[in-house]
Coordinates of C-alpha atoms and ligand atoms in Angstrom, one line a residue:
X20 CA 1.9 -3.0 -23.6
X21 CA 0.3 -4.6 -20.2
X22 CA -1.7 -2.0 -18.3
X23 CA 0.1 -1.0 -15.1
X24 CA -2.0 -1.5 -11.9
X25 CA -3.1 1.7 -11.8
X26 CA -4.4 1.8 -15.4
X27 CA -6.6 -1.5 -14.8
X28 CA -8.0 0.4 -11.5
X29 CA -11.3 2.3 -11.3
X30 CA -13.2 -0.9 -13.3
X31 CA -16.4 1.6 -12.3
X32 CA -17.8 5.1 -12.2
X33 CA -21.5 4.4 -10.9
X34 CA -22.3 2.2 -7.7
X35 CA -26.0 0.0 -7.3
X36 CA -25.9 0.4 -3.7
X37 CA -28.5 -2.9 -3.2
X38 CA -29.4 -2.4 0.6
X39 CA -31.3 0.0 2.6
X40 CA -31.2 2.5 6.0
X41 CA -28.5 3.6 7.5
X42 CA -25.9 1.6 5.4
X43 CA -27.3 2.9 2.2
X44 CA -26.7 6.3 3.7
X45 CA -22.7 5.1 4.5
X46 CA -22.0 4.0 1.6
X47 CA -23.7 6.2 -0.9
X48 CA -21.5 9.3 1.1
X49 CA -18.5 6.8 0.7
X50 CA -19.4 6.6 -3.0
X51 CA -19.9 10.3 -3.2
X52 CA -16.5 11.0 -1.6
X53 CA -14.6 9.1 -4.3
X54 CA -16.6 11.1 -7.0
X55 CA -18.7 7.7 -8.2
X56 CA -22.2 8.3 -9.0
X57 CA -24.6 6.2 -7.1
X58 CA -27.6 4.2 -8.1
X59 CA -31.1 3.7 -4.9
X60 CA -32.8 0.6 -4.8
X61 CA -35.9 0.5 -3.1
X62 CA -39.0 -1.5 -1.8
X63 CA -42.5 -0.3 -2.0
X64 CA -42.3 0.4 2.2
X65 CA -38.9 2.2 1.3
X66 CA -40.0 5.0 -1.7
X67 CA -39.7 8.0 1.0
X68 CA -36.2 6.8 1.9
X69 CA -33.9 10.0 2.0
X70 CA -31.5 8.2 0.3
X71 CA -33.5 8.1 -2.6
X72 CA -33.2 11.6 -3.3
X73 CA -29.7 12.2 -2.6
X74 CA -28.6 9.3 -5.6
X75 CA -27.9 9.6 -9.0
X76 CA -31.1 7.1 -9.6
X77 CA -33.4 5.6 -7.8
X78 CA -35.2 3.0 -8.7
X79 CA -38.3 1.0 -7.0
X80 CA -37.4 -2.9 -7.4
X81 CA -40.2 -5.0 -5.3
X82 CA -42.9 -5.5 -3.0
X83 CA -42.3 -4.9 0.7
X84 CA -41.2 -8.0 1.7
X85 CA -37.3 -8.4 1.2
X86 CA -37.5 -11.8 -0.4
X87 CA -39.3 -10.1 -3.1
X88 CA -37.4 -6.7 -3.6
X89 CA -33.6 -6.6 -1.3
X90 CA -33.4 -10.2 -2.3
X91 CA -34.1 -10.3 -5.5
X92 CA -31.4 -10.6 -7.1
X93 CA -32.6 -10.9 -11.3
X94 CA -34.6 -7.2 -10.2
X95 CA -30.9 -5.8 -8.7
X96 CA -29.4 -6.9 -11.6
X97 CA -31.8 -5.7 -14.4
X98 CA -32.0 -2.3 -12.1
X99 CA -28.0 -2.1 -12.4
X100 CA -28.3 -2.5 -15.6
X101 CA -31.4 0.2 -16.5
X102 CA -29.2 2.7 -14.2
X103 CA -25.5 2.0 -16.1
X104 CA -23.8 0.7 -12.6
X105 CA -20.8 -1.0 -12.8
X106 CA -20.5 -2.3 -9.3
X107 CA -22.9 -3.4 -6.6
X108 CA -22.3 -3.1 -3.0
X109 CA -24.2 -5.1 -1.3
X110 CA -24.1 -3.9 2.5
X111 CA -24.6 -6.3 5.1
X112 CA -27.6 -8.6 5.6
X113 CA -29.5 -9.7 2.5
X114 CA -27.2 -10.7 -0.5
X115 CA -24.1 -9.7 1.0
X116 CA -22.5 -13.3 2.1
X117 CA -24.4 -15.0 -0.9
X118 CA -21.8 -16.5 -3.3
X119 CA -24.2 -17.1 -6.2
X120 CA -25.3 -13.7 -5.8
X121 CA -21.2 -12.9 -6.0
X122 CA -21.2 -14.8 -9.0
X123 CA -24.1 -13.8 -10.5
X124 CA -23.2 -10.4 -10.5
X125 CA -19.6 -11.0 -11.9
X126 CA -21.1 -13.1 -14.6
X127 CA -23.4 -9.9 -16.0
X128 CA -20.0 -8.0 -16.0
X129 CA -20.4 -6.1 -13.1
X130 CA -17.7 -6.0 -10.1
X131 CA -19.4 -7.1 -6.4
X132 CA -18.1 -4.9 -4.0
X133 CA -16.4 -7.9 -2.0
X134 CA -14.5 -10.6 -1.9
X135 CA -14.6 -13.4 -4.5
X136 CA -17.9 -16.1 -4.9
X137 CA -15.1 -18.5 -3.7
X138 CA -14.1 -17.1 -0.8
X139 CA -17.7 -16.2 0.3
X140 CA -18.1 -19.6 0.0
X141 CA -15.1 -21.3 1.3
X142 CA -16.0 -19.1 4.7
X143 CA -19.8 -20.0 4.3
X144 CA -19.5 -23.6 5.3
X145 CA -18.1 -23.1 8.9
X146 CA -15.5 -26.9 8.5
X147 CA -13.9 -25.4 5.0
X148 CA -13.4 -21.7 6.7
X149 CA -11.9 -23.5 10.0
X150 CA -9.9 -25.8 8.3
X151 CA -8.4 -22.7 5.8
X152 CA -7.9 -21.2 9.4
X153 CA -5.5 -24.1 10.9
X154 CA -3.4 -24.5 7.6
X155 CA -2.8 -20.7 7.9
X156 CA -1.9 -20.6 11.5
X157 CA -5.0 -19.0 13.0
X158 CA -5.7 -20.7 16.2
X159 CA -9.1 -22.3 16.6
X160 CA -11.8 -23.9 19.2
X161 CA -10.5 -27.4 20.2
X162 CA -12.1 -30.0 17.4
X163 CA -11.5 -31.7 14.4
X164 CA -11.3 -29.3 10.9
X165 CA -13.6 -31.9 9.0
X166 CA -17.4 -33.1 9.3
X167 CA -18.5 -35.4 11.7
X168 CA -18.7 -38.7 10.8
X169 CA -22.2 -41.5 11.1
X170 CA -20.2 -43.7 12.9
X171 CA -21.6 -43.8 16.8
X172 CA -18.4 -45.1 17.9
X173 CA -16.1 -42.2 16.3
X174 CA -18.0 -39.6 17.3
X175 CA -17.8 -40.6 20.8
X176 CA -14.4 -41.0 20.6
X177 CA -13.9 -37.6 19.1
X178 CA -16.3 -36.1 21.9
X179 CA -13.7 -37.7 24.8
X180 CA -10.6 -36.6 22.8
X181 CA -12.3 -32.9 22.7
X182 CA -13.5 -33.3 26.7
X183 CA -17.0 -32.2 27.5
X184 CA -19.1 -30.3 27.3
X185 CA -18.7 -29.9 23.4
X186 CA -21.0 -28.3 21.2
X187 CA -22.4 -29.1 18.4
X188 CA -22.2 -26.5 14.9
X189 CA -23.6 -26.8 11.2
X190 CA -21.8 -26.4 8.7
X191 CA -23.7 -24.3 6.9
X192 CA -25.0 -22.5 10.3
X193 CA -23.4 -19.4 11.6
X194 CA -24.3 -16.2 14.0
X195 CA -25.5 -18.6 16.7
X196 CA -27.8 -20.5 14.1
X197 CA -28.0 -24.3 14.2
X198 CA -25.7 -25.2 17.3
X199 CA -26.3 -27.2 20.4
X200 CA -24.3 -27.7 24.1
X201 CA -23.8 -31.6 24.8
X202 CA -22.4 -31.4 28.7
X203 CA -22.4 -35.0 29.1
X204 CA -21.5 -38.3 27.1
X205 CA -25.9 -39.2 27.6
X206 CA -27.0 -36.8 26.1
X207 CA -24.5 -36.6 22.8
X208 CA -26.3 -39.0 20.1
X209 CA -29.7 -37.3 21.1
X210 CA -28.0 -33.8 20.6
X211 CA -26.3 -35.0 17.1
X212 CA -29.9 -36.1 15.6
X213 CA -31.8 -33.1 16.3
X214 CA -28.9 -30.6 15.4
X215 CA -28.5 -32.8 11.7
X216 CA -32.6 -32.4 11.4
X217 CA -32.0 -28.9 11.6
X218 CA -29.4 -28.5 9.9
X219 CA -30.9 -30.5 6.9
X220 CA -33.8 -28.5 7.2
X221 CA -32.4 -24.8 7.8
X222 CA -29.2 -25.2 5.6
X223 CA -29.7 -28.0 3.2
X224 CA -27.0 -29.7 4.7
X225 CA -26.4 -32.6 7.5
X226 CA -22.9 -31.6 7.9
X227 CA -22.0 -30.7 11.4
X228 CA -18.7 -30.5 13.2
X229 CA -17.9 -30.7 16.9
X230 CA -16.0 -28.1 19.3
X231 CA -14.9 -27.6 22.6
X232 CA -17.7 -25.5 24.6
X233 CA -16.3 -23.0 25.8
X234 CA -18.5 -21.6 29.0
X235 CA -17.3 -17.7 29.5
X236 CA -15.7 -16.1 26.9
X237 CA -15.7 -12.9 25.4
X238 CA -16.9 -12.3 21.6
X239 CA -13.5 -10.4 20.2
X240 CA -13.0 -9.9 16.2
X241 CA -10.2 -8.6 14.2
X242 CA -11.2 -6.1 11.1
X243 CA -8.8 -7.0 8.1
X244 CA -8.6 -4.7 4.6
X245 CA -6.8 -6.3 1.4
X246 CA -6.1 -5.3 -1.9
X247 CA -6.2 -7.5 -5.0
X248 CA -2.4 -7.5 -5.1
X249 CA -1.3 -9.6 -2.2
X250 CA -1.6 -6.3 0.2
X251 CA -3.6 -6.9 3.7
X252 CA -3.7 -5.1 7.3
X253 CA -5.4 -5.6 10.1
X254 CA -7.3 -2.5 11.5
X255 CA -7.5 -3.5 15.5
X256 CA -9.9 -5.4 17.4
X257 CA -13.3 -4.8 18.8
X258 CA -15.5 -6.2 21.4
X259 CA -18.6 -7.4 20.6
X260 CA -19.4 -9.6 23.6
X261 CA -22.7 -6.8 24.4
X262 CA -25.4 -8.7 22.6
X263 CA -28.9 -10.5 23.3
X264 CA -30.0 -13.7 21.2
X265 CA -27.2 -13.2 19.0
X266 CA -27.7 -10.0 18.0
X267 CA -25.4 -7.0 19.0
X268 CA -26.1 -4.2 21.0
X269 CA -23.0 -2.6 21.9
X270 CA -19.9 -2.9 20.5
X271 CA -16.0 -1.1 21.2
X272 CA -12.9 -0.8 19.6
X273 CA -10.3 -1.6 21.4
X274 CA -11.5 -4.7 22.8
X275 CA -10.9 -3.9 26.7
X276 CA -8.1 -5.1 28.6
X277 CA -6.3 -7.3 25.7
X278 CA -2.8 -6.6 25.5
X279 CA -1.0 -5.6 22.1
X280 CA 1.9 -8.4 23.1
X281 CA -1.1 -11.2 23.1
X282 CA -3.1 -10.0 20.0
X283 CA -0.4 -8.9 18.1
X284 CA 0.4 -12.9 16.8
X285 CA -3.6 -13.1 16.2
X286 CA -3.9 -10.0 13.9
X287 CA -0.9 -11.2 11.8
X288 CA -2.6 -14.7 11.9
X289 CA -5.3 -13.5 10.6
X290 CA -3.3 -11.1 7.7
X291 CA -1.8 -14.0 6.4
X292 CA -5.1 -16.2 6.3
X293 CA -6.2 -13.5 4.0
X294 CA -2.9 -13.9 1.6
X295 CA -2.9 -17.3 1.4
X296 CA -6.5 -17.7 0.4
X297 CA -6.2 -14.8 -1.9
X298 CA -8.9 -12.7 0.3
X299 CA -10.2 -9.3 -1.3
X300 CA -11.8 -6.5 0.2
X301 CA -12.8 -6.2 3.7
X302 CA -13.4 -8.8 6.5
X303 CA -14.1 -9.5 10.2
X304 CA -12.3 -12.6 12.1
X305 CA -14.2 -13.7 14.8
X306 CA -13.0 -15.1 18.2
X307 CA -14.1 -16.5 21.5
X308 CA -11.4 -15.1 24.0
X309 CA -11.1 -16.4 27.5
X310 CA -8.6 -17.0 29.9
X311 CA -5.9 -15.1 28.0
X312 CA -6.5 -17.2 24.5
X313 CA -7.8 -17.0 21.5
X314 CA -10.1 -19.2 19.7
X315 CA -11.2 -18.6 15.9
X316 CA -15.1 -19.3 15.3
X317 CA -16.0 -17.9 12.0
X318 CA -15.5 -15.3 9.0
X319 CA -18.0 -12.7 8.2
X320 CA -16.7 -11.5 4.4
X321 CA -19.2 -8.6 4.5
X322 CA -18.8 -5.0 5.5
X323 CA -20.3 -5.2 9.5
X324 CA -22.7 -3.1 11.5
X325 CA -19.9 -1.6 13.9
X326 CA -17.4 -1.2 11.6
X327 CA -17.2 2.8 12.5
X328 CA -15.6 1.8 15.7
X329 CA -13.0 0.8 13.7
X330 CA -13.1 3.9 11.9
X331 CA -12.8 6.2 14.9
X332 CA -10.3 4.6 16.3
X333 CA -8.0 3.6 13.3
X334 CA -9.0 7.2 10.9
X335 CA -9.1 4.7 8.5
X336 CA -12.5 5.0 6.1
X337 CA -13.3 1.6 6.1
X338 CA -16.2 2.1 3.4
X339 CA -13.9 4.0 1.2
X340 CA -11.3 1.4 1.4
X341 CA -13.4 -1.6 0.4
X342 CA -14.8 0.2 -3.0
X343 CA -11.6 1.0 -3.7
X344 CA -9.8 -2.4 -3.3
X345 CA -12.8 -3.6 -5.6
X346 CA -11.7 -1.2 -8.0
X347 CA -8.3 -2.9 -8.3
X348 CA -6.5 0.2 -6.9
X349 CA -3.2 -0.8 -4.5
X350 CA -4.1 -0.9 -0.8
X351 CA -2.8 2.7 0.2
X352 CA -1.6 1.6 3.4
X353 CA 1.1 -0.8 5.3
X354 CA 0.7 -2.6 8.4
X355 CA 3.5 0.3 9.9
X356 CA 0.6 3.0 9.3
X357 CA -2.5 1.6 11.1
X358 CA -2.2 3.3 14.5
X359 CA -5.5 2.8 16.8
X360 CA -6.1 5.6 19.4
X361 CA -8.3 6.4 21.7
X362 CA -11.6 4.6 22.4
X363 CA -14.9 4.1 20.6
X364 CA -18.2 2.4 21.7
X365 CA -21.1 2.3 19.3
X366 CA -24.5 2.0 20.5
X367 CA -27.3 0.4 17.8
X368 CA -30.7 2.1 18.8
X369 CA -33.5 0.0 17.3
X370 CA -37.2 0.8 17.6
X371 CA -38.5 -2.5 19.6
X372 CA -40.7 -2.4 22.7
X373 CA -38.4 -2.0 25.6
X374 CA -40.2 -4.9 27.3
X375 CA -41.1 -7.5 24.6
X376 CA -38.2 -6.6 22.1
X377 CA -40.3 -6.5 19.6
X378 CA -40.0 -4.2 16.5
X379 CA -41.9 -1.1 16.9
X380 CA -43.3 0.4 13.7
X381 CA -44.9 3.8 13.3
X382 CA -43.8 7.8 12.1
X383 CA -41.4 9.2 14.6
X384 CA -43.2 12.6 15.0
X385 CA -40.1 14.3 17.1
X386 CA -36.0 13.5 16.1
X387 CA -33.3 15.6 18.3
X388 CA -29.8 13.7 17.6
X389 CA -26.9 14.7 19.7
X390 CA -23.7 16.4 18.2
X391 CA -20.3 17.8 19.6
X392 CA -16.4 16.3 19.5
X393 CA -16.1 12.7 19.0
X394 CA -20.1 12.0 18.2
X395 CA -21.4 10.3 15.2
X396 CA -24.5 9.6 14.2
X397 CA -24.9 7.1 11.6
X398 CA -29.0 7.1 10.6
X399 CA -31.7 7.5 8.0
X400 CA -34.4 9.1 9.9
X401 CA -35.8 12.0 10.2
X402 CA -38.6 13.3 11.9
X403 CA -41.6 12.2 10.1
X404 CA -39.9 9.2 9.0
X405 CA -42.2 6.1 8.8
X406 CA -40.6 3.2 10.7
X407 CA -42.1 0.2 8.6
X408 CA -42.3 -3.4 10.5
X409 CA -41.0 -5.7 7.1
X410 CA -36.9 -4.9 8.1
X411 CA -34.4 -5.2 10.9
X412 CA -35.4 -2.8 13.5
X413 CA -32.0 -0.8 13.7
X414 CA -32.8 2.9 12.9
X415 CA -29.2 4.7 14.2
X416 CA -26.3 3.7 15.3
X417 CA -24.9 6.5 18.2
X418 CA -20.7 6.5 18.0
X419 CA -18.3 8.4 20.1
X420 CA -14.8 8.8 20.1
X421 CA -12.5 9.4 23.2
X422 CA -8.9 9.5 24.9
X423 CA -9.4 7.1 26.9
X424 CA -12.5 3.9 28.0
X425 CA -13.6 6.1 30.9
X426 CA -13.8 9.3 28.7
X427 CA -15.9 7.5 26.2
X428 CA -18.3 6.2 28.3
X429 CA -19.0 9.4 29.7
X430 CA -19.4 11.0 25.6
X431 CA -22.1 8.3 25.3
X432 CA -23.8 9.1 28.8
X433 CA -24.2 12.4 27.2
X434 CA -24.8 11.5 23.9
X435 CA -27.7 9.1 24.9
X436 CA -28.9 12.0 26.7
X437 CA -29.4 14.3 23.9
X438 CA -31.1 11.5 21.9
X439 CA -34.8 12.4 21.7
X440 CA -36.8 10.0 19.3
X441 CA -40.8 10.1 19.8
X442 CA -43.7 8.7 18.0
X443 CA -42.3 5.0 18.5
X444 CA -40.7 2.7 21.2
X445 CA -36.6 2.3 21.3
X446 CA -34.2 0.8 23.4
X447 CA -32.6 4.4 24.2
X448 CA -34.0 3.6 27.9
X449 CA -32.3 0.7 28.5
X450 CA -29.1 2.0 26.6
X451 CA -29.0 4.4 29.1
X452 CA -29.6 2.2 32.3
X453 CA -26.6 -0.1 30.5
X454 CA -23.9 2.9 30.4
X455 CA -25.1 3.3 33.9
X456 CA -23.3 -0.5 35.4
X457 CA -20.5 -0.9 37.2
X458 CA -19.4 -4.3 35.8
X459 CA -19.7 -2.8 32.0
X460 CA -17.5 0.5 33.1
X461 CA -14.5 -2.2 34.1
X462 CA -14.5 -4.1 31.2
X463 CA -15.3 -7.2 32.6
X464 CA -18.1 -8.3 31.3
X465 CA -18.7 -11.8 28.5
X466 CA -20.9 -13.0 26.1
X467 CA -23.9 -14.1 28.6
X468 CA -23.5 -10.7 30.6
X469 CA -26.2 -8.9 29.0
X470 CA -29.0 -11.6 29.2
X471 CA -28.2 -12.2 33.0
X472 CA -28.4 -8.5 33.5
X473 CA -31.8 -8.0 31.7
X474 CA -33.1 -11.2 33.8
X475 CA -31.8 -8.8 36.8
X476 CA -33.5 -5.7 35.8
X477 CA -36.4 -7.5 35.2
X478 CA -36.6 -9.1 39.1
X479 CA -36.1 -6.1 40.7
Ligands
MV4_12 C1 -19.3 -21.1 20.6 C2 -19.5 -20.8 22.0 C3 -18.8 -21.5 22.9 N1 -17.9 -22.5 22.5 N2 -18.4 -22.0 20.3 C4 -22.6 -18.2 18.8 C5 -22.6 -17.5 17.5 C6 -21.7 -18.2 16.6 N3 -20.9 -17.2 15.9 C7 -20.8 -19.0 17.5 N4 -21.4 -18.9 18.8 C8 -20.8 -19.5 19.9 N5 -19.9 -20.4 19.6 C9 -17.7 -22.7 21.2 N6 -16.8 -23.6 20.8 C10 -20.5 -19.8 22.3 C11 -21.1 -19.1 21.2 C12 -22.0 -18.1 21.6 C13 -21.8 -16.8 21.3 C14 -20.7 -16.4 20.6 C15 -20.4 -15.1 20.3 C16 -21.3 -14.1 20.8 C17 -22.4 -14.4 21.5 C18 -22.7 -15.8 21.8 C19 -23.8 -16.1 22.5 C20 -24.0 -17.4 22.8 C21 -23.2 -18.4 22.4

């Protein structure tokens, strides 16, 4: 007799969790909550993790340096195997958009918590994921859906078609890596050579494409959750448009100001994308938003940093739902459940120099964490806790919950407030001084607003 779908379900009982801080500590409670047992991974810098002691196992894989431990992937895969995991989730950052890592790990007969090593892929190259985008609907940046060509002539032609200024992407780029601005017709064979170089040399790959620049918009994504049974929702939008050399500071759920009536079309866009290339798991849809429209840029097919935004504002366990669609369990909700209320903002606090921005390593000798309705702390440290200088300098993320925009800016004021960390440098300063501007408080604010504002702060 054939299985029913809940028969073939729960492929696993014991989760390699193959990443480190404060998302090992999210998803080994997520992992906890759905009675799995969980399996620690560690590098040499990370043997007093607390996460270590909290798992089922805990194993030391590597040197310090993540190219020799987090991204190794034969020592996650012989670890998975000494601790009897059947699944490993991979986080974000490190393996977790790498389709032969994907691969690899379906190939030892383990299940990646993810999507498929095809669709990692087909979203990987930035021409294949935009092109999958138009045939499903999802409207895009102004620009051809294939590579540029050699021919001078064509890609001139394709440059006046678009309208300047255009930009320049790589295929294999992504996150604001390998691009370039051409403003003017001089300028766009100049631009084209260096951008290939790079792109040959970063990526392995010449291929580039060409866009429409667009010169103000805000960075808005859509959070989708499918099952492996042609079941997907979207969970609401954020705003990630807070950020400095690509790299996020704030983020908010809803994205500000955006009427349901105008996003509405986008998130179902974006739902069916996910059926018609068979999409698994969970995954963010990024846009460029100005002027009332929406532009598709990328796909990131990996669980995201501010992913409890979504969380607080949909009730819906993101973490939770991800394992369990990799289990082959039935997505246990419909589009007609997912209500968003109320407003979140999350707030990563990193331990940089406030000036220079660079990491800050040392023991924080005194932790005080705020707590109360509608806070969340989201960390790994504790006081005592030795800040090491090999990884990404995030150390908490600070979320709050509230009625309304206003109300949670006001629970972060506070928040921030009660957040003592000593013994290194953080950006809790400047978080504050952020929550304290009057642009920021109406919402009106794009992708270049922070980096004009620092340049500000700095003058005066
Ligand atoms: C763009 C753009 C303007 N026009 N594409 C940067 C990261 C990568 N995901 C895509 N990026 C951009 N693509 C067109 N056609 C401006 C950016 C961009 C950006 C986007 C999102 C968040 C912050 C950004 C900062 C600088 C540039």
């Amino acid at each position: 007799m054939p299985e029913t779908l809940e028969q073939s379900a729960g492929r696993f009982d014991t989760v390699l969790i193959a990443n480190r801080g404060e998302i090992a500590v999210r998803i080994q409670r997520a992992c906890r909550e759905l009675g799995l047992k969980t399996v620690a991974i560690c590098s040499e810098a990370d043997r007093q993790a607390p996460y270590g002691k909290t798992a089922d196992s805990f194993l030391c894989i590597g040197p310090s340096t993540a190219a020799k431990s987090y991204l190794n992937q034969d020592a996650i895969l012989l670890a998975a195997r000494l601790a009897g995991a059947g699944a490993i989730h991979p986080g974000y950052g490190f393996l977790s958009e790498n389709a032969a890592f994907a691969d690899a790990v379906e190939k030892a007969g383990l299940v990646f918590i993810g999507p498929t090593a095809s669709s990692i892929a087909i979203m990987g190259d930035k021409i294949s994921a935009k092109r999958a985008m138009m045939a499903a609907g999802v409207p895009c940046v102004p620009g051809p859906d294939t590579a540029l060509p050699d021919d001078p002539a064509t890609i001139e032609r394709i440059a006046l078609e678009i309208g300047y200024p255009v930009i320049i992407k790589a295929a294999g780029g992504g996150g604001g890596r390998g691009m370039r601005v051409v403003p003017k017709a001089d300028v766009l064979h100049e631009a084209i050579a260096l951008t290939r170089e790079e792109a040959r040399k970063a990526f392995g790959s010449r291929s580039l494409y060409m866009e429409k620049f667009l010169e103000h918009p805000r960075h808005i994504e859509i959070q989708v959750i499918c099952d492996d049974h042609g079941n997907a929702v979207w969970l609401g939008h954020r705003d990630c448009s807070m950020q400095r050399r690509h790299q996020k500071v704030v983020e908010e759920a809803p994205a500000p100001g955006i009427a349901p009536d105008i996003i509405q079309p986008v998130g179902l866009a974006c739902v069916q994308a996910c059926l018609q290339i068979g999409y698994r798991g969970v995954g963010t849809f990024e846009f460029l938003y100005e002027d009332g429209a929406f532009y598709f840029i990328e796909m990131n097919t990996r669980l995201q940093v501010e992913h409890p935004v979504t969380e607080m504002t949909s009730g819906v366990d993101i973490v939770q739902a991800q394992i369990r669609a990799a289990q082959g369990h039935v997505l246990d909700l419909i589009q007609g459940d997912v209500t968003c209320e109320g407003h979140s903002f999350e707030c990563r606090i990193n331990a940089e120099d406030p000036e220079s921005f660079l990491p800050s390593a040392g023991v924080v000798t005194h932790l005080a964490l705020p707590a109360g309705p509608g806070i969340r702390v989201d960390t790994h440290i504790h006081a005592g806790y030795k800040v090491s200088p090999y990884y990404d300098s995030l150390i908490a993320k600070l979320i709050v919950h509230a009625p309304t925009r206003a109300e949670a800016m006001a629970r972060m004021r506070e928040a921030l407030a009660g957040t003592e960390v000593e013994g290194i440098s953080t950006n809790i300063p400047f978080l504050r001084a952020l929550f304290e501007d009057g642009a920021f408080a109406q919402g009106e604010t794009d992708i270049h607003y922070l980096e004009q504002w620092l340049k500000l702060r700095r003058a005066a």
